């Protein structure tokens, strides 16, 4: 099996993983709906950056710790669960406490072109990175799959990063479809009831992933 065949086989497996709903999809969708395309793509790029880190770690053997050390895996799982629960709580609290108005939504959308745009984009990117890096399932998947798709004689670190990059490209295509598709719903954000429902549903989904991760045995 040559390098191209290894890449194609991995792309098929990773593509199936990409379209499975998870916390990454939830936060990208909300960022696109609430803050617009640039924040959606910034969040997606952050998730991609985290994926590259996992790919490099798996290729270098660092993430082997997750499969050999129950303590390490459990620690990362708890951290990841706490992070998702914290994100979910913030959204649920906003849905319960905030007073959404048409002016609020318009101002938030317009702020993407104001002085806070850069910091907002970096914040969205960082949220994506943390969501990826605190998900031990990604590390275990990479540790289990990447070594199997590295051709004999190929440099492990370089080829592992290449495989992760393939996964990133697939992820960006998927997220781009989600972000661009969300444009048709943005006009509805002028309705406070829709914005409240969005925050409540997204917060519930993310918190649900946090509870599932916390309760998982492996």
PDB file of C-alpha atoms in Angstrom:
ATOM      1  CA  UNK A   1       0.000   0.000   0.000  1.00  0.00           C
ATOM      2  CA  UNK A   2       1.566   3.305  -1.079  1.00  0.00           C
ATOM      3  CA  UNK A   3       1.326   6.652   0.713  1.00  0.00           C
ATOM      4  CA  UNK A   4      -1.576   7.863  -1.440  1.00  0.00           C
ATOM      5  CA  UNK A   5      -3.592   4.752  -0.651  1.00  0.00           C
ATOM      6  CA  UNK A   6      -2.932   5.228   3.062  1.00  0.00           C
ATOM      7  CA  UNK A   7      -4.107   8.840   2.825  1.00  0.00           C
ATOM      8  CA  UNK A   8      -7.261   7.873   0.923  1.00  0.00           C
ATOM      9  CA  UNK A   9      -8.132   5.129   3.413  1.00  0.00           C
ATOM     10  CA  UNK A  10      -7.620   7.439   6.366  1.00  0.00           C
ATOM     11  CA  UNK A  11      -9.669  10.172   4.658  1.00  0.00           C
ATOM     12  CA  UNK A  12     -12.610   7.776   4.406  1.00  0.00           C
ATOM     13  CA  UNK A  13     -12.474   6.836   8.095  1.00  0.00           C
ATOM     14  CA  UNK A  14     -11.866  10.414   9.256  1.00  0.00           C
ATOM     15  CA  UNK A  15     -14.668  11.684   7.008  1.00  0.00           C
ATOM     16  CA  UNK A  16     -17.152   9.437   8.778  1.00  0.00           C
ATOM     17  CA  UNK A  17     -15.939  10.754  12.138  1.00  0.00           C
ATOM     18  CA  UNK A  18     -16.251  14.354  10.918  1.00  0.00           C
ATOM     19  CA  UNK A  19     -19.977  14.218  10.211  1.00  0.00           C
ATOM     20  CA  UNK A  20     -20.855  12.599  13.555  1.00  0.00           C
ATOM     21  CA  UNK A  21     -22.444  15.372  15.681  1.00  0.00           C
ATOM     22  CA  UNK A  22     -20.370  16.502  18.642  1.00  0.00           C
ATOM     23  CA  UNK A  23     -19.578  19.572  20.751  1.00  0.00           C
ATOM     24  CA  UNK A  24     -17.394  20.987  17.968  1.00  0.00           C
ATOM     25  CA  UNK A  25     -20.360  21.094  15.586  1.00  0.00           C
ATOM     26  CA  UNK A  26     -22.531  22.723  18.257  1.00  0.00           C
ATOM     27  CA  UNK A  27     -20.122  25.559  19.037  1.00  0.00           C
ATOM     28  CA  UNK A  28     -19.359  26.260  15.364  1.00  0.00           C
ATOM     29  CA  UNK A  29     -23.058  26.417  14.525  1.00  0.00           C
ATOM     30  CA  UNK A  30     -23.824  28.784  17.381  1.00  0.00           C
ATOM     31  CA  UNK A  31     -20.847  31.029  16.549  1.00  0.00           C
ATOM     32  CA  UNK A  32     -22.040  31.284  12.943  1.00  0.00           C
ATOM     33  CA  UNK A  33     -25.649  31.970  13.902  1.00  0.00           C
ATOM     34  CA  UNK A  34     -24.943  34.528  16.603  1.00  0.00           C
ATOM     35  CA  UNK A  35     -21.710  36.236  15.525  1.00  0.00           C
ATOM     36  CA  UNK A  36     -21.580  35.608  11.780  1.00  0.00           C
ATOM     37  CA  UNK A  37     -19.387  33.768   9.305  1.00  0.00           C
ATOM     38  CA  UNK A  38     -16.027  35.088  10.515  1.00  0.00           C
ATOM     39  CA  UNK A  39     -16.579  33.905  14.077  1.00  0.00           C
ATOM     40  CA  UNK A  40     -17.869  30.587  12.797  1.00  0.00           C
ATOM     41  CA  UNK A  41     -14.762  30.056  10.689  1.00  0.00           C
ATOM     42  CA  UNK A  42     -12.489  31.260  13.524  1.00  0.00           C
ATOM     43  CA  UNK A  43     -14.037  28.636  15.815  1.00  0.00           C
ATOM     44  CA  UNK A  44     -13.654  25.971  13.136  1.00  0.00           C
ATOM     45  CA  UNK A  45      -9.998  26.913  12.585  1.00  0.00           C
ATOM     46  CA  UNK A  46      -9.414  26.610  16.326  1.00  0.00           C
ATOM     47  CA  UNK A  47     -10.841  23.101  16.293  1.00  0.00           C
ATOM     48  CA  UNK A  48      -8.588  22.335  13.329  1.00  0.00           C
ATOM     49  CA  UNK A  49      -5.546  23.608  15.230  1.00  0.00           C
ATOM     50  CA  UNK A  50      -6.385  21.323  18.136  1.00  0.00           C
ATOM     51  CA  UNK A  51      -6.744  18.422  15.720  1.00  0.00           C
ATOM     52  CA  UNK A  52      -3.255  19.066  14.349  1.00  0.00           C
ATOM     53  CA  UNK A  53      -1.860  18.996  17.885  1.00  0.00           C
ATOM     54  CA  UNK A  54      -3.543  15.640  18.515  1.00  0.00           C
ATOM     55  CA  UNK A  55      -2.214  14.334  15.195  1.00  0.00           C
ATOM     56  CA  UNK A  56       1.345  15.356  16.024  1.00  0.00           C
ATOM     57  CA  UNK A  57       1.031  13.889  19.516  1.00  0.00           C
ATOM     58  CA  UNK A  58      -0.279  10.576  18.176  1.00  0.00           C
ATOM     59  CA  UNK A  59       2.474  10.373  15.550  1.00  0.00           C
ATOM     60  CA  UNK A  60       5.125  11.129  18.167  1.00  0.00           C
ATOM     61  CA  UNK A  61       3.651   8.599  20.565  1.00  0.00           C
ATOM     62  CA  UNK A  62       2.837  11.183  23.212  1.00  0.00           C
ATOM     63  CA  UNK A  63      -0.876  10.446  23.252  1.00  0.00           C
ATOM     64  CA  UNK A  64      -0.071   6.782  23.910  1.00  0.00           C
ATOM     65  CA  UNK A  65      -0.255   7.851  27.535  1.00  0.00           C
ATOM     66  CA  UNK A  66      -4.020   8.127  27.136  1.00  0.00           C
ATOM     67  CA  UNK A  67      -4.310   4.460  26.238  1.00  0.00           C
ATOM     68  CA  UNK A  68      -1.762   3.126  28.733  1.00  0.00           C
ATOM     69  CA  UNK A  69      -2.468   5.313  31.753  1.00  0.00           C
ATOM     70  CA  UNK A  70      -5.959   5.229  33.227  1.00  0.00           C
ATOM     71  CA  UNK A  71      -5.062   8.158  35.477  1.00  0.00           C
ATOM     72  CA  UNK A  72      -3.993  10.347  32.548  1.00  0.00           C
ATOM     73  CA  UNK A  73      -7.069   9.470  30.525  1.00  0.00           C
ATOM     74  CA  UNK A  74      -9.425  10.001  33.448  1.00  0.00           C
ATOM     75  CA  UNK A  75      -7.783  13.353  34.285  1.00  0.00           C
ATOM     76  CA  UNK A  76      -8.189  14.639  30.736  1.00  0.00           C
ATOM     77  CA  UNK A  77     -11.731  13.266  30.571  1.00  0.00           C
ATOM     78  CA  UNK A  78     -12.691  15.122  33.755  1.00  0.00           C
ATOM     79  CA  UNK A  79     -11.093  18.346  32.519  1.00  0.00           C
ATOM     80  CA  UNK A  80     -12.892  18.031  29.201  1.00  0.00           C
ATOM     81  CA  UNK A  81     -16.213  17.293  30.876  1.00  0.00           C
ATOM     82  CA  UNK A  82     -15.830  20.271  33.207  1.00  0.00           C
ATOM     83  CA  UNK A  83     -15.022  22.548  30.264  1.00  0.00           C
ATOM     84  CA  UNK A  84     -18.085  21.410  28.302  1.00  0.00           C
ATOM     85  CA  UNK A  85     -20.290  21.746  31.372  1.00  0.00           C
ATOM     86  CA  UNK A  86     -18.918  25.243  31.939  1.00  0.00           C
ATOM     87  CA  UNK A  87     -19.719  26.219  28.327  1.00  0.00           C
ATOM     88  CA  UNK A  88     -23.179  24.686  28.590  1.00  0.00           C
ATOM     89  CA  UNK A  89     -23.877  26.424  31.908  1.00  0.00           C
ATOM     90  CA  UNK A  90     -22.878  29.791  30.449  1.00  0.00           C
ATOM     91  CA  UNK A  91     -25.308  29.414  27.552  1.00  0.00           C
ATOM     92  CA  UNK A  92     -28.139  28.117  29.725  1.00  0.00           C
ATOM     93  CA  UNK A  93     -27.617  30.949  32.192  1.00  0.00           C
ATOM     94  CA  UNK A  94     -27.675  33.463  29.327  1.00  0.00           C
ATOM     95  CA  UNK A  95     -30.925  31.985  28.046  1.00  0.00           C
ATOM     96  CA  UNK A  96     -32.446  32.199  31.522  1.00  0.00           C
ATOM     97  CA  UNK A  97     -31.143  35.619  32.637  1.00  0.00           C
ATOM     98  CA  UNK A  98     -30.509  37.753  29.539  1.00  0.00           C
ATOM     99  CA  UNK A  99     -33.109  40.049  28.083  1.00  0.00           C
ATOM    100  CA  UNK A 100     -32.765  39.577  24.350  1.00  0.00           C
ATOM    101  CA  UNK A 101     -33.925  42.405  22.117  1.00  0.00           C
ATOM    102  CA  UNK A 102     -33.651  43.194  18.432  1.00  0.00           C
ATOM    103  CA  UNK A 103     -31.180  45.978  19.287  1.00  0.00           C
ATOM    104  CA  UNK A 104     -28.937  43.535  21.182  1.00  0.00           C
ATOM    105  CA  UNK A 105     -28.734  41.159  18.240  1.00  0.00           C
ATOM    106  CA  UNK A 106     -28.092  43.919  15.713  1.00  0.00           C
ATOM    107  CA  UNK A 107     -25.374  45.430  17.909  1.00  0.00           C
ATOM    108  CA  UNK A 108     -23.644  42.090  18.354  1.00  0.00           C
ATOM    109  CA  UNK A 109     -23.694  41.445  14.632  1.00  0.00           C
ATOM    110  CA  UNK A 110     -22.372  44.926  13.899  1.00  0.00           C
ATOM    111  CA  UNK A 111     -19.577  44.564  16.452  1.00  0.00           C
ATOM    112  CA  UNK A 112     -17.844  42.169  14.075  1.00  0.00           C
ATOM    113  CA  UNK A 113     -16.745  45.270  12.142  1.00  0.00           C
ATOM    114  CA  UNK A 114     -15.836  47.310  15.216  1.00  0.00           C
ATOM    115  CA  UNK A 115     -12.779  47.631  17.394  1.00  0.00           C
ATOM    116  CA  UNK A 116     -13.503  44.405  19.278  1.00  0.00           C
ATOM    117  CA  UNK A 117     -13.504  42.250  16.132  1.00  0.00           C
ATOM    118  CA  UNK A 118      -9.938  40.967  16.484  1.00  0.00           C
ATOM    119  CA  UNK A 119     -10.257  39.989  20.145  1.00  0.00           C
ATOM    120  CA  UNK A 120     -13.614  38.367  19.430  1.00  0.00           C
ATOM    121  CA  UNK A 121     -12.138  36.274  16.638  1.00  0.00           C
ATOM    122  CA  UNK A 122      -9.215  35.196  18.799  1.00  0.00           C
ATOM    123  CA  UNK A 123     -11.641  34.261  21.555  1.00  0.00           C
ATOM    124  CA  UNK A 124     -13.660  32.160  19.105  1.00  0.00           C
ATOM    125  CA  UNK A 125     -10.454  30.499  17.867  1.00  0.00           C
ATOM    126  CA  UNK A 126      -9.351  29.753  21.435  1.00  0.00           C
ATOM    127  CA  UNK A 127     -12.723  28.241  22.256  1.00  0.00           C
ATOM    128  CA  UNK A 128     -12.335  25.916  19.299  1.00  0.00           C
ATOM    129  CA  UNK A 129      -8.810  24.897  20.354  1.00  0.00           C
ATOM    130  CA  UNK A 130      -9.890  24.127  23.921  1.00  0.00           C
ATOM    131  CA  UNK A 131     -12.908  22.147  22.767  1.00  0.00           C
ATOM    132  CA  UNK A 132     -10.647  19.951  20.647  1.00  0.00           C
ATOM    133  CA  UNK A 133      -7.766  19.564  23.092  1.00  0.00           C
ATOM    134  CA  UNK A 134      -9.976  18.703  26.068  1.00  0.00           C
ATOM    135  CA  UNK A 135     -11.739  15.901  24.197  1.00  0.00           C
ATOM    136  CA  UNK A 136      -9.876  12.664  25.053  1.00  0.00           C
ATOM    137  CA  UNK A 137     -11.949  10.754  22.514  1.00  0.00           C
ATOM    138  CA  UNK A 138     -10.089  12.599  19.755  1.00  0.00           C
ATOM    139  CA  UNK A 139      -6.730  11.647  21.252  1.00  0.00           C
ATOM    140  CA  UNK A 140      -7.692   7.997  21.599  1.00  0.00           C
ATOM    141  CA  UNK A 141      -9.062   7.908  18.034  1.00  0.00           C
ATOM    142  CA  UNK A 142      -5.841   9.399  16.671  1.00  0.00           C
ATOM    143  CA  UNK A 143      -3.655   7.087  18.731  1.00  0.00           C
ATOM    144  CA  UNK A 144      -5.608   4.068  17.512  1.00  0.00           C
ATOM    145  CA  UNK A 145      -5.876   5.074  13.859  1.00  0.00           C
ATOM    146  CA  UNK A 146      -2.870   7.146  12.816  1.00  0.00           C
ATOM    147  CA  UNK A 147      -0.171   4.489  13.392  1.00  0.00           C
ATOM    148  CA  UNK A 148      -2.141   2.097  11.179  1.00  0.00           C
ATOM    149  CA  UNK A 149      -2.074   4.533   8.251  1.00  0.00           C
ATOM    150  CA  UNK A 150       1.603   5.534   8.361  1.00  0.00           C
ATOM    151  CA  UNK A 151       3.438   3.676   5.556  1.00  0.00           C
ATOM    152  CA  UNK A 152       6.494   1.652   6.419  1.00  0.00           C
ATOM    153  CA  UNK A 153       9.589   3.813   6.224  1.00  0.00           C
ATOM    154  CA  UNK A 154       7.680   7.123   6.270  1.00  0.00           C
ATOM    155  CA  UNK A 155       8.658   9.730   8.894  1.00  0.00           C
ATOM    156  CA  UNK A 156       6.076   9.226  11.654  1.00  0.00           C
ATOM    157  CA  UNK A 157       5.750  12.835  12.818  1.00  0.00           C
ATOM    158  CA  UNK A 158       5.526  14.377   9.339  1.00  0.00           C
ATOM    159  CA  UNK A 159       3.103  11.777   8.000  1.00  0.00           C
ATOM    160  CA  UNK A 160       1.017  11.894  11.173  1.00  0.00           C
ATOM    161  CA  UNK A 161       0.623  15.655  10.789  1.00  0.00           C
ATOM    162  CA  UNK A 162      -0.256  15.116   7.121  1.00  0.00           C
ATOM    163  CA  UNK A 163      -3.014  12.691   8.123  1.00  0.00           C
ATOM    164  CA  UNK A 164      -4.309  15.182  10.680  1.00  0.00           C
ATOM    165  CA  UNK A 165      -4.252  17.867   7.980  1.00  0.00           C
ATOM    166  CA  UNK A 166      -6.395  15.659   5.752  1.00  0.00           C
ATOM    167  CA  UNK A 167      -8.862  15.363   8.626  1.00  0.00           C
ATOM    168  CA  UNK A 168      -8.701  19.141   9.095  1.00  0.00           C
ATOM    169  CA  UNK A 169      -9.543  19.784   5.444  1.00  0.00           C
ATOM    170  CA  UNK A 170     -12.537  17.474   5.660  1.00  0.00           C
ATOM    171  CA  UNK A 171     -13.599  19.181   8.847  1.00  0.00           C
ATOM    172  CA  UNK A 172     -13.357  22.647   7.304  1.00  0.00           C
ATOM    173  CA  UNK A 173     -15.465  21.553   4.321  1.00  0.00           C
ATOM    174  CA  UNK A 174     -18.084  20.212   6.736  1.00  0.00           C
ATOM    175  CA  UNK A 175     -17.980  23.312   8.934  1.00  0.00           C
ATOM    176  CA  UNK A 176     -18.122  25.597   5.885  1.00  0.00           C
ATOM    177  CA  UNK A 177     -21.355  23.903   4.829  1.00  0.00           C
ATOM    178  CA  UNK A 178     -22.758  24.397   8.329  1.00  0.00           C
ATOM    179  CA  UNK A 179     -21.640  28.042   8.547  1.00  0.00           C
ATOM    180  CA  UNK A 180     -22.907  29.044   5.112  1.00  0.00           C
ATOM    181  CA  UNK A 181     -26.135  27.159   5.678  1.00  0.00           C
ATOM    182  CA  UNK A 182     -26.642  29.089   8.916  1.00  0.00           C
ATOM    183  CA  UNK A 183     -26.867  32.367   6.971  1.00  0.00           C
ATOM    184  CA  UNK A 184     -30.489  31.675   6.092  1.00  0.00           C
ATOM    185  CA  UNK A 185     -31.359  31.555   9.790  1.00  0.00           C
ATOM    186  CA  UNK A 186     -29.515  34.686  10.916  1.00  0.00           C
ATOM    187  CA  UNK A 187     -32.425  36.990  10.147  1.00  0.00           C
ATOM    188  CA  UNK A 188     -34.483  35.104  12.714  1.00  0.00           C
ATOM    189  CA  UNK A 189     -32.040  36.170  15.421  1.00  0.00           C
ATOM    190  CA  UNK A 190     -33.842  39.489  15.422  1.00  0.00           C
ATOM    191  CA  UNK A 191     -36.534  37.627  17.310  1.00  0.00           C
ATOM    192  CA  UNK A 192     -35.556  37.420  20.997  1.00  0.00           C
ATOM    193  CA  UNK A 193     -37.483  34.178  21.406  1.00  0.00           C
ATOM    194  CA  UNK A 194     -35.352  32.477  18.724  1.00  0.00           C
ATOM    195  CA  UNK A 195     -32.101  33.719  20.288  1.00  0.00           C
ATOM    196  CA  UNK A 196     -33.164  32.472  23.715  1.00  0.00           C
ATOM    197  CA  UNK A 197     -34.140  29.093  22.254  1.00  0.00           C
ATOM    198  CA  UNK A 198     -30.792  28.878  20.421  1.00  0.00           C
ATOM    199  CA  UNK A 199     -28.764  29.508  23.570  1.00  0.00           C
ATOM    200  CA  UNK A 200     -30.911  27.131  25.611  1.00  0.00           C
ATOM    201  CA  UNK A 201     -30.734  24.301  23.063  1.00  0.00           C
ATOM    202  CA  UNK A 202     -27.006  24.731  22.373  1.00  0.00           C
ATOM    203  CA  UNK A 203     -26.252  24.912  26.088  1.00  0.00           C
ATOM    204  CA  UNK A 204     -28.287  21.759  26.711  1.00  0.00           C
ATOM    205  CA  UNK A 205     -26.508  19.869  23.917  1.00  0.00           C
ATOM    206  CA  UNK A 206     -23.021  20.901  25.054  1.00  0.00           C
ATOM    207  CA  UNK A 207     -23.802  20.178  28.714  1.00  0.00           C
ATOM    208  CA  UNK A 208     -25.186  16.808  27.605  1.00  0.00           C
ATOM    209  CA  UNK A 209     -21.888  15.992  25.909  1.00  0.00           C
ATOM    210  CA  UNK A 210     -20.130  17.025  29.119  1.00  0.00           C
ATOM    211  CA  UNK A 211     -22.267  14.704  31.238  1.00  0.00           C
ATOM    212  CA  UNK A 212     -21.758  11.850  28.755  1.00  0.00           C
ATOM    213  CA  UNK A 213     -18.006  12.393  28.777  1.00  0.00           C
ATOM    214  CA  UNK A 214     -17.911  12.540  32.579  1.00  0.00           C
ATOM    215  CA  UNK A 215     -19.880   9.295  32.858  1.00  0.00           C
ATOM    216  CA  UNK A 216     -17.832   7.433  30.246  1.00  0.00           C
ATOM    217  CA  UNK A 217     -15.641   4.591  31.452  1.00  0.00           C
ATOM    218  CA  UNK A 218     -13.147   4.754  28.556  1.00  0.00           C
TER     219      UNK A 218
END
